[in-house]
CSV table of C-alpha atoms and ligand atoms in Angstrom, one decimal:
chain,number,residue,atom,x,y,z
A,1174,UNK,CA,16.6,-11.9,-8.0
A,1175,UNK,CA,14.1,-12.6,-5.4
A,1176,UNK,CA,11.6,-15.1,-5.2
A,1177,UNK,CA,8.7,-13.5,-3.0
A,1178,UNK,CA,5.7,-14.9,-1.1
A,1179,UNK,CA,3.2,-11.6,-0.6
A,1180,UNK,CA,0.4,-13.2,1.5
A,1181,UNK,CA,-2.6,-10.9,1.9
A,1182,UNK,CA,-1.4,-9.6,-1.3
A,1183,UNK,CA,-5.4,-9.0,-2.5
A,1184,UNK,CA,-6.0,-6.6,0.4
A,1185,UNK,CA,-5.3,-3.2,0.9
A,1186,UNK,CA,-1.6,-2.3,1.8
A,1187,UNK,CA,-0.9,-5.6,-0.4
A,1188,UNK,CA,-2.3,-4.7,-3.5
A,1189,UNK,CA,-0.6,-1.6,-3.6
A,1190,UNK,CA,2.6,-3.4,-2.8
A,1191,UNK,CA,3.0,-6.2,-5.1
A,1192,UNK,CA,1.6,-3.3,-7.8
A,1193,UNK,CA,4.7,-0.9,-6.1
A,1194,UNK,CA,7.1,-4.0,-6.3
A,1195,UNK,CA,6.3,-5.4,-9.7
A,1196,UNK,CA,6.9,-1.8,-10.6
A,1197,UNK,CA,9.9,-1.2,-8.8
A,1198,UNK,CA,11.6,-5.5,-9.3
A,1199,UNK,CA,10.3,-6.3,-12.7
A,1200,UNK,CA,12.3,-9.3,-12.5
A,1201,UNK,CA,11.6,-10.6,-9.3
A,1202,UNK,CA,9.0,-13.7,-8.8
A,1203,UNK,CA,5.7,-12.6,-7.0
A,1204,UNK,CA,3.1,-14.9,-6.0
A,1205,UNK,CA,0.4,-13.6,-4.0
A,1206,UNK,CA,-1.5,-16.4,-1.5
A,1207,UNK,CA,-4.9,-14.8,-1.0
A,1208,UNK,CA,-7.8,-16.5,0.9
A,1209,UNK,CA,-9.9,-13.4,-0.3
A,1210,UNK,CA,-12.3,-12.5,2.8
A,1211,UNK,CA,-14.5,-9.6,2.4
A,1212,UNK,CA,-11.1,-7.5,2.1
A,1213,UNK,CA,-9.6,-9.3,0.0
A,1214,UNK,CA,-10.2,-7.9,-4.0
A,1215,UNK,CA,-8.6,-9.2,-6.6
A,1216,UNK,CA,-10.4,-6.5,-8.6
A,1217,UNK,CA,-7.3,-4.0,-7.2
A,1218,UNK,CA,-4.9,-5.9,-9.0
A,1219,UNK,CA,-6.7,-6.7,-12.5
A,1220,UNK,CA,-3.8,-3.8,-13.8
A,1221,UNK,CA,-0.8,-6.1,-13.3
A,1222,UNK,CA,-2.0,-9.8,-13.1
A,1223,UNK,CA,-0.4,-10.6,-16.1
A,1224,UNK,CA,2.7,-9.1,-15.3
A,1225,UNK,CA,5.9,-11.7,-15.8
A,1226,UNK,CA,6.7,-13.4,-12.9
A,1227,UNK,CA,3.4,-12.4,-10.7
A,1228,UNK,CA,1.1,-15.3,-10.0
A,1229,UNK,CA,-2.1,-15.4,-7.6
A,1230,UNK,CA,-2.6,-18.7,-5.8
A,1231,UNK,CA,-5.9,-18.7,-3.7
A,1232,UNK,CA,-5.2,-20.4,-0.5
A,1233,UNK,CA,-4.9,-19.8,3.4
A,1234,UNK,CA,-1.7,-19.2,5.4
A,1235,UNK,CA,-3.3,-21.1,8.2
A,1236,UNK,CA,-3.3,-24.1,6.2
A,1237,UNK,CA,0.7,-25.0,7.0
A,1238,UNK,CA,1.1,-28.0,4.4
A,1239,UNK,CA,-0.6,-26.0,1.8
A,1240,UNK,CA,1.8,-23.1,2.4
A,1241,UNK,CA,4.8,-25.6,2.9
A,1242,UNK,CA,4.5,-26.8,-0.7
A,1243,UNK,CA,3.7,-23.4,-2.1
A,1244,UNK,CA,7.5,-22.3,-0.3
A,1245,UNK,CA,8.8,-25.3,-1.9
A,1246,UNK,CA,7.5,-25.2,-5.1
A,1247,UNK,CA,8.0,-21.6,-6.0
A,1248,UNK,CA,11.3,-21.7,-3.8
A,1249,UNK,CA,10.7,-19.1,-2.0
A,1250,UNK,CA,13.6,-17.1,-0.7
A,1251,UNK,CA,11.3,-13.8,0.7
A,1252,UNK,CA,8.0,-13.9,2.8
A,1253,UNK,CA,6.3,-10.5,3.2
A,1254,UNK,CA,3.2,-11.5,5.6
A,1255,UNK,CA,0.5,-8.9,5.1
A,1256,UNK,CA,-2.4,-11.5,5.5
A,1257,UNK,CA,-4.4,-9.9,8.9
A,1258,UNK,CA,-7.8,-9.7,9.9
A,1259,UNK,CA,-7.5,-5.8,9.9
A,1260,UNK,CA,-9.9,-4.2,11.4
A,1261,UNK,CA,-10.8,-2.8,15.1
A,1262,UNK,CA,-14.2,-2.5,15.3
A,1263,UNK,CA,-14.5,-6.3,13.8
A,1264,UNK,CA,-12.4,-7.6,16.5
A,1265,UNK,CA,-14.7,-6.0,18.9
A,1266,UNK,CA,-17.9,-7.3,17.1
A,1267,UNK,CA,-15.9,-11.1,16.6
A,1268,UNK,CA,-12.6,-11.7,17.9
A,1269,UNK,CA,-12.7,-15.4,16.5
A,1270,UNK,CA,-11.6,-14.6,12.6
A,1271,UNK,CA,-8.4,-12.2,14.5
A,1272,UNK,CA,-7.1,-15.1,16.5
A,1273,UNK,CA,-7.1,-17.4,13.8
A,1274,UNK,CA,-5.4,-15.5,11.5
A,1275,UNK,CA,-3.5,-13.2,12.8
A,1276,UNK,CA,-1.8,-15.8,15.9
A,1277,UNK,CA,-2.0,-18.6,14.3
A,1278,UNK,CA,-1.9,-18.0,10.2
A,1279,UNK,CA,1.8,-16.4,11.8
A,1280,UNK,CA,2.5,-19.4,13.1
A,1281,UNK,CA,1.4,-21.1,10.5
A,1282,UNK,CA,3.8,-19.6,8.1
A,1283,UNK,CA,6.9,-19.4,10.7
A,1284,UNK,CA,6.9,-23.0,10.8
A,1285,UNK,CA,6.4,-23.5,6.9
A,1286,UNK,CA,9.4,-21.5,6.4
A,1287,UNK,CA,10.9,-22.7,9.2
A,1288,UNK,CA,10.4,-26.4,7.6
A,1289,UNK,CA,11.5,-25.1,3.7
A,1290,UNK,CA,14.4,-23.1,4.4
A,1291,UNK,CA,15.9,-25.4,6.9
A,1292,UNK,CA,19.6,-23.9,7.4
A,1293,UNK,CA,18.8,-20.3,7.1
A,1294,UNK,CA,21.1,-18.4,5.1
A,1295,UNK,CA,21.2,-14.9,4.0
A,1296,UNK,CA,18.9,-14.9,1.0
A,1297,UNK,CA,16.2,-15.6,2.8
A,1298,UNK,CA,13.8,-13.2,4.9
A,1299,UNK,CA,10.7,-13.5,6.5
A,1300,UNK,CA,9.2,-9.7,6.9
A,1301,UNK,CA,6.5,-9.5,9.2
A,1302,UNK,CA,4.1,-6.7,8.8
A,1303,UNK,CA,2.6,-4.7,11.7
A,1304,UNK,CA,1.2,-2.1,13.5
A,1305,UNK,CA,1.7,0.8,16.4
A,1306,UNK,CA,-1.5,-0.5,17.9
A,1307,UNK,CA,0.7,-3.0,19.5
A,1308,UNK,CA,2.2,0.3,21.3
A,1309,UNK,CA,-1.3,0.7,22.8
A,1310,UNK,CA,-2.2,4.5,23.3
A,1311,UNK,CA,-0.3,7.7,23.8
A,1312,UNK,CA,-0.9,10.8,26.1
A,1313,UNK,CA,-1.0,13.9,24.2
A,1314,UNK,CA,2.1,14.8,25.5
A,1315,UNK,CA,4.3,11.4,25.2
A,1316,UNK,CA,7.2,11.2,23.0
A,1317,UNK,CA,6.1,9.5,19.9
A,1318,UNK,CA,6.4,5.1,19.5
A,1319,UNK,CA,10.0,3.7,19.2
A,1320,UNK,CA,11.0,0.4,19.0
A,1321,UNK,CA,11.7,0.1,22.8
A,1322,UNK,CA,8.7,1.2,23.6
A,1323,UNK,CA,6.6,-1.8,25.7
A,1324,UNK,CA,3.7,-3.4,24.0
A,1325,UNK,CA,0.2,-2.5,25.8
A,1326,UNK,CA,-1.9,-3.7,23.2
A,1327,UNK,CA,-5.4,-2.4,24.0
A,1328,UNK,CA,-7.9,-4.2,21.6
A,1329,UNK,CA,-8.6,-7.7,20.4
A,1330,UNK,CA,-7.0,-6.8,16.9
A,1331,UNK,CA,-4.2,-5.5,18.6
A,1332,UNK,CA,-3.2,-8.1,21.1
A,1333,UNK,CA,-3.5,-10.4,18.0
A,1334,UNK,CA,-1.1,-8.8,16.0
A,1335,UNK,CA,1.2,-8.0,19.3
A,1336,UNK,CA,1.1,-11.6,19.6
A,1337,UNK,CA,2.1,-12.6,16.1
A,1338,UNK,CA,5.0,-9.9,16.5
A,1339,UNK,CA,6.4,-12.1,19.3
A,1340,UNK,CA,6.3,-15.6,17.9
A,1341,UNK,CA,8.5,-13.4,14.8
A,1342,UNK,CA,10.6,-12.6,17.7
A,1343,UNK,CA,11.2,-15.9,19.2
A,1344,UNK,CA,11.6,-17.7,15.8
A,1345,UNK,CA,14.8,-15.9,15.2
A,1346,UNK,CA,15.7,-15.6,18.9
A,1347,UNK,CA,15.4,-19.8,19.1
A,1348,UNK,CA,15.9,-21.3,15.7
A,1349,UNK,CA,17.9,-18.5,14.1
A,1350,UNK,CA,15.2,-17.5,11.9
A,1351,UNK,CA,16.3,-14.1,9.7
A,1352,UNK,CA,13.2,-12.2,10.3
A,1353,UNK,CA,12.3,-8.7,10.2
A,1354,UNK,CA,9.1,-7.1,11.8
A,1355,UNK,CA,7.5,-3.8,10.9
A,1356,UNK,CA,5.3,-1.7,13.0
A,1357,UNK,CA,3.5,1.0,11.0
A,1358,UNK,CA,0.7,3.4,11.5
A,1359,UNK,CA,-2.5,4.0,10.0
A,1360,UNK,CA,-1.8,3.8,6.0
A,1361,UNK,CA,-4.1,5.5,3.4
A,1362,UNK,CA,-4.6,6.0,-0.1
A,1363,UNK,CA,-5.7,3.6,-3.1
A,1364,UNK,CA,-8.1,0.2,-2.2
A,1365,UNK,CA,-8.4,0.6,0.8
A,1366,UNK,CA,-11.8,-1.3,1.9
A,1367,UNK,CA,-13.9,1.3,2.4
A,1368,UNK,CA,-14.6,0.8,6.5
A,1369,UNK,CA,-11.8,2.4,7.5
A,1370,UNK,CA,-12.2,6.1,8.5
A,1371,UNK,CA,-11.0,8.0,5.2
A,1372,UNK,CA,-12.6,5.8,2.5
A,1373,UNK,CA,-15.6,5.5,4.9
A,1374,UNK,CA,-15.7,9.5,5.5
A,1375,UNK,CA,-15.4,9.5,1.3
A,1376,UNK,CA,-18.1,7.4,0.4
A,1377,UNK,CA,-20.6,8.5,2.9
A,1378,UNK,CA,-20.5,12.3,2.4
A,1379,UNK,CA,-21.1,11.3,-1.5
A,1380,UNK,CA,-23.8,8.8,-1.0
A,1381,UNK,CA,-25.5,11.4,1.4
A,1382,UNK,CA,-25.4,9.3,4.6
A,1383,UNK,CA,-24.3,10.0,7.9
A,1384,UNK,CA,-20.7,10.9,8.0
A,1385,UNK,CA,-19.7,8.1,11.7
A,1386,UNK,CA,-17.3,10.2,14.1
A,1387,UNK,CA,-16.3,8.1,17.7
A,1388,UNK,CA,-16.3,10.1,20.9
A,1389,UNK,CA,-15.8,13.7,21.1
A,1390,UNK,CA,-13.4,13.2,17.3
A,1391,UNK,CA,-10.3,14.1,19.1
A,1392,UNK,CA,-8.9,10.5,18.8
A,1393,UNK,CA,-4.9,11.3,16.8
A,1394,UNK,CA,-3.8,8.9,14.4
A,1395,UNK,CA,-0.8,9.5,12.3
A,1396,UNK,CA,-1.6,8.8,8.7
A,1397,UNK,CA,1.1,7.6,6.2
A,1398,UNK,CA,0.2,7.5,2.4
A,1399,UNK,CA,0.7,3.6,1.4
A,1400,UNK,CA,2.8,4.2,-1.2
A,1401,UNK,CA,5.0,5.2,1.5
A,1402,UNK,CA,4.4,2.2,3.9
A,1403,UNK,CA,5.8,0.4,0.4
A,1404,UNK,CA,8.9,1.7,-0.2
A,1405,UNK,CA,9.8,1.7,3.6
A,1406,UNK,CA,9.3,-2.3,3.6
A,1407,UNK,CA,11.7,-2.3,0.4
A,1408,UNK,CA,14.0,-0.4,2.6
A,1409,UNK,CA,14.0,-3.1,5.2
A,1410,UNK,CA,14.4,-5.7,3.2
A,1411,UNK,CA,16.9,-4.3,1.2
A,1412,UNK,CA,18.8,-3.0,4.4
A,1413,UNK,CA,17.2,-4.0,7.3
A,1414,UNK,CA,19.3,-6.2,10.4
A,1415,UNK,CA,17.7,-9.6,10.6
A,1416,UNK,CA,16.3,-9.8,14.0
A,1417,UNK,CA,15.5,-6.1,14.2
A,1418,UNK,CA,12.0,-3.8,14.5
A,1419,UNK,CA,11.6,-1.3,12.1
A,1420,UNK,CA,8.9,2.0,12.8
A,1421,UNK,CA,7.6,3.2,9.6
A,1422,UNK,CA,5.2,6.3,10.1
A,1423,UNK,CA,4.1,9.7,8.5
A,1424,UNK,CA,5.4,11.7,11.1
A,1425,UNK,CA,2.1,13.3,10.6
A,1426,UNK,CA,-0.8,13.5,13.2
A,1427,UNK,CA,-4.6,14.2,12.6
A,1428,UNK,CA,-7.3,14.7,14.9
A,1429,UNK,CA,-9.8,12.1,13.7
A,1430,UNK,CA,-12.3,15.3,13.2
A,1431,UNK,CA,-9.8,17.2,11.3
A,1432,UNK,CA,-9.6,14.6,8.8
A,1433,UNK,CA,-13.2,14.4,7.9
A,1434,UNK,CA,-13.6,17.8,8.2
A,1435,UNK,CA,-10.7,18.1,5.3
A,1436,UNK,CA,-12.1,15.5,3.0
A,1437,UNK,CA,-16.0,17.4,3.5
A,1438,UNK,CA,-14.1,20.9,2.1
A,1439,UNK,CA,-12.4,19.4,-0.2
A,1440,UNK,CA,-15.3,17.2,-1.8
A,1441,UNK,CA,-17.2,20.4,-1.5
A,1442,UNK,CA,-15.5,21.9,-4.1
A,1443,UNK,CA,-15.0,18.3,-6.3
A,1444,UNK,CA,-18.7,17.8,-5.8
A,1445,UNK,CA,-20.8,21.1,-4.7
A,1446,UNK,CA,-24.0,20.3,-3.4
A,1447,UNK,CA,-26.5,22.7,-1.9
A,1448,UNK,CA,-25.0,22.0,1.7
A,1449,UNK,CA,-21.5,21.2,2.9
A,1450,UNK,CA,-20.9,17.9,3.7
A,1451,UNK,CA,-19.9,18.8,6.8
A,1452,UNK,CA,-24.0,18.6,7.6
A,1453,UNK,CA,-23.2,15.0,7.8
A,1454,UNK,CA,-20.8,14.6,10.0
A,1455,UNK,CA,-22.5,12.5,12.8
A,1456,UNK,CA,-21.3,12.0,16.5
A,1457,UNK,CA,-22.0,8.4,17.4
A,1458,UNK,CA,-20.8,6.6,20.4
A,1459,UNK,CA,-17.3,5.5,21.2
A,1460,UNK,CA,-15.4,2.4,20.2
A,1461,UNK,CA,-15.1,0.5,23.4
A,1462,UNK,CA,-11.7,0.7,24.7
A,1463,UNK,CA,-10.7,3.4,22.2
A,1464,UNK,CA,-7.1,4.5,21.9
A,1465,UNK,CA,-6.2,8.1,21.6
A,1466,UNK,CA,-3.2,9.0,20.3
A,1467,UNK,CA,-0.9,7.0,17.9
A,1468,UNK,CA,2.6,8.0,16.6
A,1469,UNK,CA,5.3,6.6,15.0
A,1470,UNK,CA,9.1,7.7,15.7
A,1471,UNK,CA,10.4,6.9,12.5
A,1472,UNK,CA,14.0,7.9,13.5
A,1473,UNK,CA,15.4,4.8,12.5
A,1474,UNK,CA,14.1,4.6,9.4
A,1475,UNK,CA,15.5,7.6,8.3
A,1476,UNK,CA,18.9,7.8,10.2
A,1477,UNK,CA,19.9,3.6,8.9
A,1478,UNK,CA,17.4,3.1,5.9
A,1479,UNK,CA,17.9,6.7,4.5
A,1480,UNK,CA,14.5,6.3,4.1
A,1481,UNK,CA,11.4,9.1,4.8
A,1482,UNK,CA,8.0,9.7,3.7
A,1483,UNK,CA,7.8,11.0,-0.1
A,1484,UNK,CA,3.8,12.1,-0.2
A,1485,UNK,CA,2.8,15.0,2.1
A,1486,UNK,CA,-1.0,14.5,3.6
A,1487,UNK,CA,-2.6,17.4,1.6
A,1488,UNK,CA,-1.2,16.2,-1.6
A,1489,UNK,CA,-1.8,12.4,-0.8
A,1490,UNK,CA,-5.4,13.1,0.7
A,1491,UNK,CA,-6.2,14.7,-2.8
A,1492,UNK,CA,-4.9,11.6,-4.5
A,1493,UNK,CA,-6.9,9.7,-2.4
A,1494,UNK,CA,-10.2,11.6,-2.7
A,1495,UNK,CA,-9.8,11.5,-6.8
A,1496,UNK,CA,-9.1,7.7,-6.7
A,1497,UNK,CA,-11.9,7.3,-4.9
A,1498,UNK,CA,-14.0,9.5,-7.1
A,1499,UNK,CA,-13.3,7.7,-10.2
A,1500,UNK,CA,-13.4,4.1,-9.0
A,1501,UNK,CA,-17.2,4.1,-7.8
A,1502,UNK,CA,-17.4,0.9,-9.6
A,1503,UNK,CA,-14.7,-0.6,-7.5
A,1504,UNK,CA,-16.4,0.5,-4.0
A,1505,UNK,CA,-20.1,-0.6,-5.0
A,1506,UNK,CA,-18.4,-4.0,-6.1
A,1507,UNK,CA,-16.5,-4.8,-2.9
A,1508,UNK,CA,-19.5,-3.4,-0.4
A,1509,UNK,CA,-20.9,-6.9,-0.4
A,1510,UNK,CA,-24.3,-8.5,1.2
A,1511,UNK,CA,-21.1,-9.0,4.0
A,1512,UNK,CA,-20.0,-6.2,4.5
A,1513,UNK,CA,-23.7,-4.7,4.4
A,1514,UNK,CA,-24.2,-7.3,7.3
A,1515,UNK,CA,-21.4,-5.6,9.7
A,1516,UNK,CA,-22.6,-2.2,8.7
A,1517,UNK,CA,-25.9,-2.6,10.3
A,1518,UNK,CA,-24.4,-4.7,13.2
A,1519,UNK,CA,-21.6,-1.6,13.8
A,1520,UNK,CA,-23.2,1.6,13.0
A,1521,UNK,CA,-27.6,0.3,13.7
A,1522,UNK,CA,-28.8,1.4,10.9
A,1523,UNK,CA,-29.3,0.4,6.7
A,1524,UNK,CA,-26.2,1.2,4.8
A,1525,UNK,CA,-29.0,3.1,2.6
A,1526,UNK,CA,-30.4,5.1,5.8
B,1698,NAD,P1,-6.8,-5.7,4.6
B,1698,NAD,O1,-7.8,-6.1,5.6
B,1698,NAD,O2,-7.2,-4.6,3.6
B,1698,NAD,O3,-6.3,-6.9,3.8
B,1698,NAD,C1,-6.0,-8.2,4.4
B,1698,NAD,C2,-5.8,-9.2,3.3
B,1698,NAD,O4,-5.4,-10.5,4.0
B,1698,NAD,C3,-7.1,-9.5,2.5
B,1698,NAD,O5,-6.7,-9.5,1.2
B,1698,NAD,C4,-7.5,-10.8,3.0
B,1698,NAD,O6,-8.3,-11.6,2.1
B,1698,NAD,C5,-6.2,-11.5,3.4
B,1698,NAD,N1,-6.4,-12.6,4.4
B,1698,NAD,C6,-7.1,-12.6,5.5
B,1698,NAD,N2,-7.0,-13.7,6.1
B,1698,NAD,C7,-6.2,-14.5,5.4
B,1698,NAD,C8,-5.8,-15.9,5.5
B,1698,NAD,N3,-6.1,-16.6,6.5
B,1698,NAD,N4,-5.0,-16.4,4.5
B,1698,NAD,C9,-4.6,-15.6,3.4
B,1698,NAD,N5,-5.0,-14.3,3.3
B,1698,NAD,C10,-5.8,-13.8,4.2
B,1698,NAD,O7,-5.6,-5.2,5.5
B,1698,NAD,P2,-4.5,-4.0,5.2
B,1698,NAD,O8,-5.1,-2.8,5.8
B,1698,NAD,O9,-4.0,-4.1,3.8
B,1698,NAD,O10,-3.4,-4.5,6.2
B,1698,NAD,C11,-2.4,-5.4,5.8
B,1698,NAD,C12,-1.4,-5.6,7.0
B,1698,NAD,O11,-0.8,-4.4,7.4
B,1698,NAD,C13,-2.1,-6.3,8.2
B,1698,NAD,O12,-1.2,-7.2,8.7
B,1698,NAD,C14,-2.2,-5.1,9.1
B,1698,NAD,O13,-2.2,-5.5,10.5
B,1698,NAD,C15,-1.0,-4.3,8.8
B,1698,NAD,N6,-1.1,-2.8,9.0
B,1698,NAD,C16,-2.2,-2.1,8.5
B,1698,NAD,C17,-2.3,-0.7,8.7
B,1698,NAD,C18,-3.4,0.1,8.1
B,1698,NAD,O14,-3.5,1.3,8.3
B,1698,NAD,N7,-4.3,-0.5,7.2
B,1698,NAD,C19,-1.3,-0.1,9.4
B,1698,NAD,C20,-0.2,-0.8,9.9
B,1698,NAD,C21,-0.2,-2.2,9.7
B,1699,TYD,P1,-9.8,3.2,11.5
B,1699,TYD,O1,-9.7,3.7,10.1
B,1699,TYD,O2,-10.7,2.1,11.9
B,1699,TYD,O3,-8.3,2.8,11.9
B,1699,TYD,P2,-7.7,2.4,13.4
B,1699,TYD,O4,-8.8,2.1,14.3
B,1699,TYD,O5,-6.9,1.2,13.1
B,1699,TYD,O6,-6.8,3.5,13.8
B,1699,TYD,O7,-10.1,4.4,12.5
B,1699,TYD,C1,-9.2,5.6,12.5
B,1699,TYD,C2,-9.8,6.5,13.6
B,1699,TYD,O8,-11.1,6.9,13.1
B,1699,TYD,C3,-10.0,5.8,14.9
B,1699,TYD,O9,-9.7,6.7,15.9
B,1699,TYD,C4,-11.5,5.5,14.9
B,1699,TYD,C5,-12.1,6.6,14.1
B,1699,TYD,N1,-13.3,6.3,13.4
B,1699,TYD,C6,-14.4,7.1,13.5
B,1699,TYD,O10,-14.4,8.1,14.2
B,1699,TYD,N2,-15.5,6.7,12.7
B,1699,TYD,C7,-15.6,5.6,12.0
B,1699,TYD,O11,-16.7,5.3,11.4
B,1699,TYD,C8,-14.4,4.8,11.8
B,1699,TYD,C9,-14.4,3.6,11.0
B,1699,TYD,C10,-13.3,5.2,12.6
């Protein structure tokens, strides 16, 4: 039996994994530390917060005493560190929030852990989640990420979570730390805030707004359904070398214009109107410093973990679509008078224009 501490557990990914985990470990302990920003919803987790052995505490994982006790308390034995400032075009707007939490919330919880688990011994794991924007950007023709590849990150979200990566690295490189890191690429599905491209390109074609696309649209991302992104961190924790990296990916790359040119058709035929939706699609000018092409080489995943994607993109982007389709309620809820704020400040214009 574990004892888990899921921080960031209110978010995106980590809604969908402490759901995938309660799901999967009915008899593990699961507390969730949440400090509930504008991403943060516990409204994505009201279908298992009374599940046994699950428990919310509201609290920030740069507060290192606070987290300290928590560890001691709940006696931890797992930390799966999800807790981020998430998004690009925020860290461009406001680095501030990115540094804070992403550098030194990290450090924050290292040296709790570091403090509660003393001796480390093999029950105990700290999994640190992260990205292939630490890779920095690919050439359409470059093999895709491994874990050798050098870190260029590119963006102030980026070269916040590259930096968190390394002060995981050096905690088990100096104090013997048994840590495992992550890098992932872009996720999708269920809860996910709805700034990010596909709940974005969702949510505007319905509402009848301009549908946002950077540059010229041929920007690559490779897109992995969340559920996915779940079971490969229950893969690495279950098999994973402390010490090591770990590429999870879809193996599956989009043109940014593909995408919302996909989700228009297919809302077209969930929700004809007298036009496409593809009328909406709007080019608008680049992200500053935009990278072109992410992917993952998940390789090791499969060849040591046994583990690969399950969802393939047309059946996960139609999962996706319907979720978002019959959770209006959720969306209106979490688009608050903040997130209406950075709307304006990133796109120039009334979230109603
Ligand atoms: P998200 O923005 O949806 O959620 C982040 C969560 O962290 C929110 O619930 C927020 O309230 C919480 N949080 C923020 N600051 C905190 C603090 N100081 N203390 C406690 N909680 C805090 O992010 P996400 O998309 O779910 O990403 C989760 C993690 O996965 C991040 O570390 C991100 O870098 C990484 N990741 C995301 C993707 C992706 O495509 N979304 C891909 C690869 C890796
Ligand atoms: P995003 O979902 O922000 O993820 P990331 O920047 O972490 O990859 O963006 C995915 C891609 O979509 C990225 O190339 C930027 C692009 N994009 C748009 O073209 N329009 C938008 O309104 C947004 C939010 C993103």
């Amino acid at each position: 039996m574990r004892r888990l501490l899921v921080t960031g557990g209110a978010g995106f990914i980590g809604s969908n994994f402490v759901r995938y985990w309660i799901k999967q470990h009915p008899e593990d302990r699961v507390i969730n530390l949440d400090v509930l920003t504008y991403a943060g919803n516990l409204e994505s987790l009201t279908d298992i917060e009374a599940a046994p052995g699950y428990r919310f505490v509201h609290g920030d994982i740069t507060d290192r005493q606070f987290v300290r006790r928590l560890m001691e308390d709940e006696q931890i034995d797992t930390v799966v560190n999800f807790a981020a400032e998430s998004h690009v075009d925020r860290s461009i707007l406001g680095p501030d929030a990115f540094i804070t939490t992403n550098i030194l919330g990290t450090f924050s919880l290292l040296e709790a852990a570091r403090a509660v688990w003393g001796d480390f011994d093999s029950t105990q794991c700290f999994l640190h989640v992260s990205t292939d924007e630490v890779y920095g950007s690919l050439k359409a023709d470059e093999p895709a990420f491994d874990e050798q590849h050098a870190y260029a990150p590119n963006s102030p979200y980026s070269a916040s979570k590259a930096s968190s990566d390394h002060l995981v690295r050096a905690y088990h490189h100096t104090y013997g730390m048994p840590v495992l890191t992550t890098n992932c690429s872009n996720n999708y599905g269920p809860y996910q805030f709805p700034e990010k491209l596909i709940p974005l390109t969702i949510l505007n074609a319905l509402e009848g707004k301009p549908i946002p696309v950077y540059g010229d649209g041929k920007n690559i991302r490779d897109w992995l359904y969340v559920d996915d992104h779940c079971g490969g961190i229950e893969a690495v924790l279950q098999g994973g070398i402390p010490g090591e990296v770990y590429n999870i990916g879809g193996i599956n790359e989009w043109y940014n214009i593909d995408i919302v040119n996909l989700i228009c058709e297919r809302l077209d035929e969930h929700r004809p109107g007298a036009d496409s939706y593809k009328a909406q699609i709007t080019y608008v000018t680049d992200r500053p410093g935009h990278d072109r092409r992410y992917a993952i080489d998940a390789g090791r995943m499969q060849s040591e973990l046994g583990w690969s994607p399950q969802h393939d993109f047309q059946s996960g982007i139609e999962r996706t679509i319907q979720w978002y389709l019959d959770h209006r309620d959720w969306c209106d809820r979490v688009r608050s008078g903040e997130y209406r704020d950075y709307y304006v400040r990133q796109y120039g214009e009334s979230e109603n224009s």
